[in-house]
Short mmCIF file of C-alpha atoms and ligand atoms in Angstrom, two decimals:
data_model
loop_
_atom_site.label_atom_id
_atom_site.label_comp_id
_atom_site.label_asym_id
_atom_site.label_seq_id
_atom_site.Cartn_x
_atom_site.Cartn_y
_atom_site.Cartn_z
CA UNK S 742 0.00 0.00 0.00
CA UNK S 743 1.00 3.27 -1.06
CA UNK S 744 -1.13 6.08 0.14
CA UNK S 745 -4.07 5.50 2.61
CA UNK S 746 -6.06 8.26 1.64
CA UNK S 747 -9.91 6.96 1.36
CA UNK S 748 -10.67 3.52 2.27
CA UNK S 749 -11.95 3.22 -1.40
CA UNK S 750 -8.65 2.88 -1.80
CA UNK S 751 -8.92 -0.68 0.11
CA UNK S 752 -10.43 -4.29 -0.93
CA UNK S 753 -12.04 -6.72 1.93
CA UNK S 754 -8.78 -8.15 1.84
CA UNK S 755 -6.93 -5.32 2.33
CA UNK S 756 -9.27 -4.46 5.32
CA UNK S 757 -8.63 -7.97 6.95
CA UNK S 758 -5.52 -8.01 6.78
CA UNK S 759 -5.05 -4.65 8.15
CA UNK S 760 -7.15 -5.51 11.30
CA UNK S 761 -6.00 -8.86 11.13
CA UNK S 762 -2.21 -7.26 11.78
CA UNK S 763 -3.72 -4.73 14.36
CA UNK S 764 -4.54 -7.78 16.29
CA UNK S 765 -0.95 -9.40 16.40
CA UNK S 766 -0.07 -6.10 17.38
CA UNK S 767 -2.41 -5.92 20.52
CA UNK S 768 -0.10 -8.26 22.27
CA UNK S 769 2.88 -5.61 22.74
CA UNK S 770 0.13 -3.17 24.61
CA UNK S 771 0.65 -5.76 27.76
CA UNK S 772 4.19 -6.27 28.11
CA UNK S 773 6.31 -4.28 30.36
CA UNK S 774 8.14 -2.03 27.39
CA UNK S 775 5.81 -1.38 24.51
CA UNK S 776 8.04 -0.80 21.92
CA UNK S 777 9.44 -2.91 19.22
CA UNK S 778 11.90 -2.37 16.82
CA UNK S 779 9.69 -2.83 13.47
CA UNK S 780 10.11 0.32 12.32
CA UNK S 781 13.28 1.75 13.93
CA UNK S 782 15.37 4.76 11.83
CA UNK S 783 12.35 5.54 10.12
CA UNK S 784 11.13 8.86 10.34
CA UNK S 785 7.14 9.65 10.02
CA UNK S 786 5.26 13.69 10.27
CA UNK S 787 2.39 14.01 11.82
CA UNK S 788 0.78 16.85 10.64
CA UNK S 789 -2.48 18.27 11.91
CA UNK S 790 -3.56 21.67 10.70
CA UNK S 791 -7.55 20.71 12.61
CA UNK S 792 -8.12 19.88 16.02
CA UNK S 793 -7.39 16.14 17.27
CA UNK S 794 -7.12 14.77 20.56
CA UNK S 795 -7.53 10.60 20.03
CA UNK S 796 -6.18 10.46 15.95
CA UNK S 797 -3.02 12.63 16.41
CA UNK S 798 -2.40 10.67 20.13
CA UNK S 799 -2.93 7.72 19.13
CA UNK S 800 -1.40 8.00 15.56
CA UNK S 801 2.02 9.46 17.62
CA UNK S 802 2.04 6.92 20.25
CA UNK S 803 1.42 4.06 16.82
CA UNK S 804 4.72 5.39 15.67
CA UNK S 805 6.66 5.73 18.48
CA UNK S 806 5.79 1.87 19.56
CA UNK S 807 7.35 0.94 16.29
CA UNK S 808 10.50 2.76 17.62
CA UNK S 809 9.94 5.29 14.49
CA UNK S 810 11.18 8.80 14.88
CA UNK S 811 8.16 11.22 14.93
CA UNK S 812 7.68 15.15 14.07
CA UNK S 813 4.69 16.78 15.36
CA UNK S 814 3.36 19.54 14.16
CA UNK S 815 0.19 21.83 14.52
CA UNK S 816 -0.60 24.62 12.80
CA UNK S 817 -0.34 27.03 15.67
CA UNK S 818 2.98 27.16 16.92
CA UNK S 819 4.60 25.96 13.20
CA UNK S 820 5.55 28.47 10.17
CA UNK S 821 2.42 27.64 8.85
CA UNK S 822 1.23 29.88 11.22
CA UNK S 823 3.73 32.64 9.43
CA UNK S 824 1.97 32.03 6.27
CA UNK S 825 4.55 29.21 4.90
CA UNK S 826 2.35 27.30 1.87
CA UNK S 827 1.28 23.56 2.98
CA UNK S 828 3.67 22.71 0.05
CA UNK S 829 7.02 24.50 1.88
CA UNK S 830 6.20 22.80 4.82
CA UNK S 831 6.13 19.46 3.33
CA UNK S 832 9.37 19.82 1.38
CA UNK S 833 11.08 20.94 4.67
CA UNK S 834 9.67 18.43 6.62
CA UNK S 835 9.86 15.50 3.67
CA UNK S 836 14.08 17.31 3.51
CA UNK S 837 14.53 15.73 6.49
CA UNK S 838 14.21 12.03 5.22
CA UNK S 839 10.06 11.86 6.37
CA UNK S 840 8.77 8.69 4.31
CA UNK S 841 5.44 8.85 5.83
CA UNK S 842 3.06 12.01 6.06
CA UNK S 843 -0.12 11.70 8.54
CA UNK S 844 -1.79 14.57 7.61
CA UNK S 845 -5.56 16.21 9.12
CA UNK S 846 -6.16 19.52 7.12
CA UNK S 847 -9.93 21.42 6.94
CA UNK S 848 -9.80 20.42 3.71
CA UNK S 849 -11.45 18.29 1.46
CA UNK S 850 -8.87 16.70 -0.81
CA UNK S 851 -5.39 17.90 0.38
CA UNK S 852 -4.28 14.49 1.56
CA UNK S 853 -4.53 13.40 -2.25
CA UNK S 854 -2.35 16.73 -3.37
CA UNK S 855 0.33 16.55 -1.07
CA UNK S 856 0.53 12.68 -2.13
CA UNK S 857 0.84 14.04 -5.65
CA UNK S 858 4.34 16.25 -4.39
CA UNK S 859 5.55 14.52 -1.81
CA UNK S 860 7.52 11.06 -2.68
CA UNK S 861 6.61 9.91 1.03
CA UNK S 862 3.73 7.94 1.74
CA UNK S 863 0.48 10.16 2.98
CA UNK S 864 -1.55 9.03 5.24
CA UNK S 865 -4.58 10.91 5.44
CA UNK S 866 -6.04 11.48 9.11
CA UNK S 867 -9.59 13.43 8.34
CA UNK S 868 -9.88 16.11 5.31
CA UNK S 869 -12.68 18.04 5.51
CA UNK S 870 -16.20 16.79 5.50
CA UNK S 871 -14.61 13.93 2.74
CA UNK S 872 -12.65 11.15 4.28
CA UNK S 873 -11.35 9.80 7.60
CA UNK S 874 -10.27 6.01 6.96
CA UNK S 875 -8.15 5.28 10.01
CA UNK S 876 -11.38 5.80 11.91
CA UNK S 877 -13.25 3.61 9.52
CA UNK S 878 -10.63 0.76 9.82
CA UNK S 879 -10.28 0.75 13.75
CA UNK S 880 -14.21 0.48 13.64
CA UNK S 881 -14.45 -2.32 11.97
CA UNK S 882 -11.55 -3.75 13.86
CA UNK S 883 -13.63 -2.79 17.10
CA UNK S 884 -16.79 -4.26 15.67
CA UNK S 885 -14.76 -8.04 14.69
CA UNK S 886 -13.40 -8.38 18.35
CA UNK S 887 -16.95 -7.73 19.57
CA UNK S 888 -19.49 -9.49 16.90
CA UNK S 889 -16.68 -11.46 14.92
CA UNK S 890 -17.43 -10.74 11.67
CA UNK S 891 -19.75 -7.87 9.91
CA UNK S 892 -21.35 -10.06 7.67
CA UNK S 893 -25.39 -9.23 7.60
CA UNK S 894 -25.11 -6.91 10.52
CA UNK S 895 -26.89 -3.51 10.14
CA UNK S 896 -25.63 -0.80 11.42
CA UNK S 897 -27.71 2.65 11.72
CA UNK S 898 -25.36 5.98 11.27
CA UNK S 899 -26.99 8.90 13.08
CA UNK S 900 -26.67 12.20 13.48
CA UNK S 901 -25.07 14.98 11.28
CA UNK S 902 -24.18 12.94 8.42
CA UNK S 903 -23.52 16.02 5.82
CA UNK S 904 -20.16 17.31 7.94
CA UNK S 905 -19.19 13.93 8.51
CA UNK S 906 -15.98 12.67 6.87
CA UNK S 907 -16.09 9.47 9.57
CA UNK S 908 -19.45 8.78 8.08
CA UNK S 909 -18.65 8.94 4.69
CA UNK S 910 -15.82 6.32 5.10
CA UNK S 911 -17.27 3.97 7.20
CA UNK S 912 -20.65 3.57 5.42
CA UNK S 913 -17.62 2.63 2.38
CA UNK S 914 -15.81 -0.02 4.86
CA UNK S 915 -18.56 -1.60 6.78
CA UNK S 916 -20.18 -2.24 3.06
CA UNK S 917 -17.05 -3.47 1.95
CA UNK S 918 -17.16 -6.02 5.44
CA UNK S 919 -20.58 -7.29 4.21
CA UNK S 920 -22.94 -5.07 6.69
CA UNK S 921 -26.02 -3.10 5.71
CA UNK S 922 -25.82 0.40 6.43
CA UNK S 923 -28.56 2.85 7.20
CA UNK S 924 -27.80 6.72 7.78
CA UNK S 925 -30.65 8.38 9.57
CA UNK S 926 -30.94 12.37 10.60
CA UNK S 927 -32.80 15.51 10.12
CA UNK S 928 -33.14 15.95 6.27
CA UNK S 929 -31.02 18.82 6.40
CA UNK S 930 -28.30 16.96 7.68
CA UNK S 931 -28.72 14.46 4.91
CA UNK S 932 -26.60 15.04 2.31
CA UNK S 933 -28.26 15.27 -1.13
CA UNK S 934 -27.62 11.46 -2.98
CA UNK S 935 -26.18 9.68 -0.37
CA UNK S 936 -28.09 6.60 -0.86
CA UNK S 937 -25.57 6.47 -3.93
CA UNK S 938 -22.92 5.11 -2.15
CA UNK S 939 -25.23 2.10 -1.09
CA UNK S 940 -26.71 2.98 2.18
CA UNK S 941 -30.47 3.43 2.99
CA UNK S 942 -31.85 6.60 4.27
CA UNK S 943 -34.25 6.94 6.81
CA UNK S 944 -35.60 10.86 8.62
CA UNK S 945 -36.81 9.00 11.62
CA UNK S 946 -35.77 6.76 14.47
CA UNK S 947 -38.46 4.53 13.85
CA UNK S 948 -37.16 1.58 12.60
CA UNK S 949 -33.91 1.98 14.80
CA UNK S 950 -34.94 -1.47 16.20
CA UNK S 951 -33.82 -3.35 13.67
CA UNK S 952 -30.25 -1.72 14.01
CA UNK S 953 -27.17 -4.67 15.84
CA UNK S 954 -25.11 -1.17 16.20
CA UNK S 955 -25.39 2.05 16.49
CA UNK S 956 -23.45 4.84 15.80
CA UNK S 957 -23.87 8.22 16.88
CA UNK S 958 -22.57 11.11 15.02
CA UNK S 959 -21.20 14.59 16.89
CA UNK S 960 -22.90 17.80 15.76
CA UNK S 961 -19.83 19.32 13.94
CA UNK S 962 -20.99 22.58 14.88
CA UNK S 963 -17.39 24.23 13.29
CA UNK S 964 -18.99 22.94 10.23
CA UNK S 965 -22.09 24.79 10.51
CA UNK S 966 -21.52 27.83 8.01
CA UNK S 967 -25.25 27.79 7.98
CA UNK S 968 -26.53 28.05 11.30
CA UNK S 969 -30.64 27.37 10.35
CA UNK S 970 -29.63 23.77 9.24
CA UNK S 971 -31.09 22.35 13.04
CA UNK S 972 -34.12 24.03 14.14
CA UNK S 973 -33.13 23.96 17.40
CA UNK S 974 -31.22 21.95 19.78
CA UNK S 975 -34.45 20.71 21.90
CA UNK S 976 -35.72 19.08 18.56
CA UNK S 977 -32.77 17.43 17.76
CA UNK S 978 -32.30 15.92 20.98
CA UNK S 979 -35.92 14.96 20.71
CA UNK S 980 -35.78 13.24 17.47
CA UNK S 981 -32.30 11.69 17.29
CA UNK S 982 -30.68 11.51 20.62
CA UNK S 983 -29.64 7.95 21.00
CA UNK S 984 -31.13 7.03 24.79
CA UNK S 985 -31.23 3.83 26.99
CA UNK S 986 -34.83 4.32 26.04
CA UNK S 987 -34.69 3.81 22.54
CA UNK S 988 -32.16 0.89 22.56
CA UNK S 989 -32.94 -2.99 23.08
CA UNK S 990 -30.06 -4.44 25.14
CA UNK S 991 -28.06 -6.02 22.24
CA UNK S 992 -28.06 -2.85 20.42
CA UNK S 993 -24.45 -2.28 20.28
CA UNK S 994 -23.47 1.96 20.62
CA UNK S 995 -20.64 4.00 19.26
CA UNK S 996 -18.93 7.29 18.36
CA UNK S 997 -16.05 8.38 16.90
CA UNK S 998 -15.04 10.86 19.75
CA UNK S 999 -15.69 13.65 20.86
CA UNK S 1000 -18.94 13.24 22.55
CA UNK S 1001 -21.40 16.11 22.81
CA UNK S 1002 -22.62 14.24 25.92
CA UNK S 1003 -26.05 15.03 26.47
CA UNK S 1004 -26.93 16.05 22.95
CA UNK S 1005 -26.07 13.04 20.35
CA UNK S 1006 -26.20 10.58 23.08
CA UNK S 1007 -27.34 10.27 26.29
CA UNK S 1008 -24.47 10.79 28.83
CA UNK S 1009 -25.18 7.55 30.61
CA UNK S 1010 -24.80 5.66 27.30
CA UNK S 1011 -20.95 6.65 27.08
CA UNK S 1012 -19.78 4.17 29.65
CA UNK S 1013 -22.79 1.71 29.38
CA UNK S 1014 -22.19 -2.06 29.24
CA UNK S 1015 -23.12 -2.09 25.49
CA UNK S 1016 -21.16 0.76 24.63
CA UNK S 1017 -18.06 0.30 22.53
CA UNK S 1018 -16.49 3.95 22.92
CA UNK S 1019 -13.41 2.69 25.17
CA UNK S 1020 -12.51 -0.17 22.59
CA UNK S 1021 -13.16 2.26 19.51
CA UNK S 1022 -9.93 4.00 21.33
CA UNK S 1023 -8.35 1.12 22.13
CA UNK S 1024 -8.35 0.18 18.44
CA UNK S 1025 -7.52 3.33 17.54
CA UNK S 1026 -3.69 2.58 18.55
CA UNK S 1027 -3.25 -1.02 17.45
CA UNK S 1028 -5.26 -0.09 14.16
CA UNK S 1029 -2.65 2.69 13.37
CA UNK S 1030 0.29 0.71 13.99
CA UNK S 1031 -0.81 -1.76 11.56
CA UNK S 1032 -1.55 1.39 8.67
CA UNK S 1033 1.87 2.46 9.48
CA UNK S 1034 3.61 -0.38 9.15
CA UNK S 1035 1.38 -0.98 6.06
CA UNK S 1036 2.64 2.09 3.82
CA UNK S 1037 6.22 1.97 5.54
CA UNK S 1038 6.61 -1.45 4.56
CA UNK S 1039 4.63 -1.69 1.59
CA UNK S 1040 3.41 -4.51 3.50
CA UNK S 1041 6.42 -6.79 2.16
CA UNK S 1042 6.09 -9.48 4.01
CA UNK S 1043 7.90 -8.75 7.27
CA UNK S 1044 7.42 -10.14 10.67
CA UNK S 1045 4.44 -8.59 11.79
CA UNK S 1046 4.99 -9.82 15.60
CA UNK S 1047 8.51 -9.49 16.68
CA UNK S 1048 10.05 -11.68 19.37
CA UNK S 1049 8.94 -10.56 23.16
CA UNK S 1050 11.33 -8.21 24.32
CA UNK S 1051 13.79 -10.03 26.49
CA UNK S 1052 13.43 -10.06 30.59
CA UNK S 1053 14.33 -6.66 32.51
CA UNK S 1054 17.68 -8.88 33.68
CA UNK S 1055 19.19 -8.53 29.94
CA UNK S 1056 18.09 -5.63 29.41
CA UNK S 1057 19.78 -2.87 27.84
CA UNK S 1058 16.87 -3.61 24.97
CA UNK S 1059 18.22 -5.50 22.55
CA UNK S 1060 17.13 -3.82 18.70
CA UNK S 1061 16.23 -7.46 17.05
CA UNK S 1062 16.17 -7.64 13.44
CA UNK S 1063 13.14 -7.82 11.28
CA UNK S 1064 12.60 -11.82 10.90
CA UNK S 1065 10.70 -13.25 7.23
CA UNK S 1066 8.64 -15.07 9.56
CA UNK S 1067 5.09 -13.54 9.28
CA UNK S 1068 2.40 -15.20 11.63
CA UNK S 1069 -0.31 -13.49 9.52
CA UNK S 1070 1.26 -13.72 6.21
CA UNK S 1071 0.99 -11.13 3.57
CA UNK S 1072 -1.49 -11.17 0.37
CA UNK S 1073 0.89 -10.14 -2.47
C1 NCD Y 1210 -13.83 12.62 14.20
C2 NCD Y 1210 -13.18 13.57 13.22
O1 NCD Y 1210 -12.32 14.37 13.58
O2 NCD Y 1210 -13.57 13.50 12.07
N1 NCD Y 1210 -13.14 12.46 15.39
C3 NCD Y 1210 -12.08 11.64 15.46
O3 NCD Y 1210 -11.25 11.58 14.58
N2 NCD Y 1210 -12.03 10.84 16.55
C4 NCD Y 1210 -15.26 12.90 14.40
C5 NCD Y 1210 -15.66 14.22 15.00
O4 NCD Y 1210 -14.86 15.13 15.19
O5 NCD Y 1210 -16.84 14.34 15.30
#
């Protein structure tokens, strides 16, 4: 894999095996240093020109667990903030030997430029209202471990589906894994010809009882150039807050993060026994390990697992070298 920068750009295989590595990767989460070699003398940006809390952590933390080297920057505080072009910045940055980009930018689209300049791999972490398919790959990685497979599940997206770049991928991956996917909102936070990319649409809770999970959207209210587009937050709440109420107990719950507790869900739901919110972020770590190692790697075939790291009594940590071995095996 070159680029990740819609999960279009993925097959079902592609998706399994990605999760499929994220799981052999879980393992190094427990032991006393989590960090192996894999990708050691590497060098990866993270980039995030729009707010992030669990993508950039999680995506830095990803790296540094592969023993990469990581740059982090944010807009405020970097010389984009001087009015350097995006494109400066990423020849400085790609000047330094950078052969991965993770890159979050407002905008619709500029993962798939700067992967047209820059030789390293991009990465894109959220562009815009268009694409965000880390987050659809660590859902469907969060959704296996729970249900096993996706395979005839339906799943109900809810909430401000128009600003939503999480939505617009995962409808795309949990397709892809064999679910059927429903989007369901106000019809102003529809967008126009959605049903094109295979989902159903539905302007009413309704029929939310036919739903195995469901997934709340935020209200992306730094979206909201036009503030009529909600009548008002009372009626929202009234029509589409997902409540203990209006779930059966099997109905599985998630969101992407942040949570507008109180207004998209019910606050109660975020912790609740069928909630998957914690192991969406749990995921979110082992998930991006595996994409990194995935466009760093060109997924050649390398171990996937390395060797425990040796008891604290030989210890200074021994830098093991990449083995052929692969307990997961690569697709060509
Ligand atoms: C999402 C995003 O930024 O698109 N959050 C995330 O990556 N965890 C969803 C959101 O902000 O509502």
């Amino acid at each position: 894999m070159r680029h990740l920068l819609d999960i279009a750009d993925l097959d079902r295989n592609d998706i399994e095996r990605i999760c499929e590595r994220a799981r052999s990767f879980a393992e190094i989460g427990g032991r006393e240093i989590k960090k192996v070699p894999t990708l050691r003398g590497r060098t990866v940006v993270s980039l995030f020109l729009e707010a992030s809390t669990r993508t950039s952590s999680s995506f830095e933390l990803a790296a540094k667990r592969l023993s990469a080297d990581v740059i982090s920057l944010k807009a405020t505080g970097s010389s984009l903030d001087k009015g350097e072009s995006l494109r400066d910045t990423i020849s400085t940055l790609t000047a330094y030997g950078a052969e991965a980009i993770i890159l979050r930018h407002p905008q619709a689209g500029a993962a798939r430029l700067v992967a047209e300049w820059a030789e390293a791999a991009v990465i894109n972490a959220g562009d815009g209202k268009h694409q965000h398919p880390t987050q659809a790959l660590l859902d469907v990685h969060t959704l296996q471990n729970r249900l096993g497979s996706l395979e005839g599940r339906s799943i109900w997206i809810v909430g401000d589906v128009l600003h939503s770049r999480v939505a617009r991928s995962n409808i795309g991956a949990f397709l892809t894994m064999g679910a059927s996917v429903t989007v369901c909102g106000p019809p102003t936070l529809l967008p126009r010809g959605i049903e094109a990319l295979g989902c159903r649409v539905e302007s009413s809770l309704d029929g939310l009882g036919e739903a195995d999970v469901v997934y709340a959207l935020r209200i992306q209210n730094e979206r909201m150039v036009d503030a009529a587009l909600v009548p008002s937050l009372r009626e929202y709440i009234d029509g589409y807050q997902i409540t203990p109420r209006r779930l059966g107990p099997r109905q599985l719950v998630m969101h992407p993060g942040p949570v507008n507790r109180g207004v998209e869900l019910a606050s109660e739901l975020v912790g609740a026994p069928n909630s998957l919110i914690a192991a969406q972020v749990a995921s979110g770590l082992v998930v991006r390990m595996a994409v990194l190692y995935e466009v760093l790697t060109r997924a050649g075939g390398l171990s996937a697992v390395p060797e425990p790291t040796p008891p604290r009594s030989t210890t200074p940590t021994t830098v093991r070298s990449l083995t052929p071995a692969s307990p997961i095996g690569d697709p060509a």
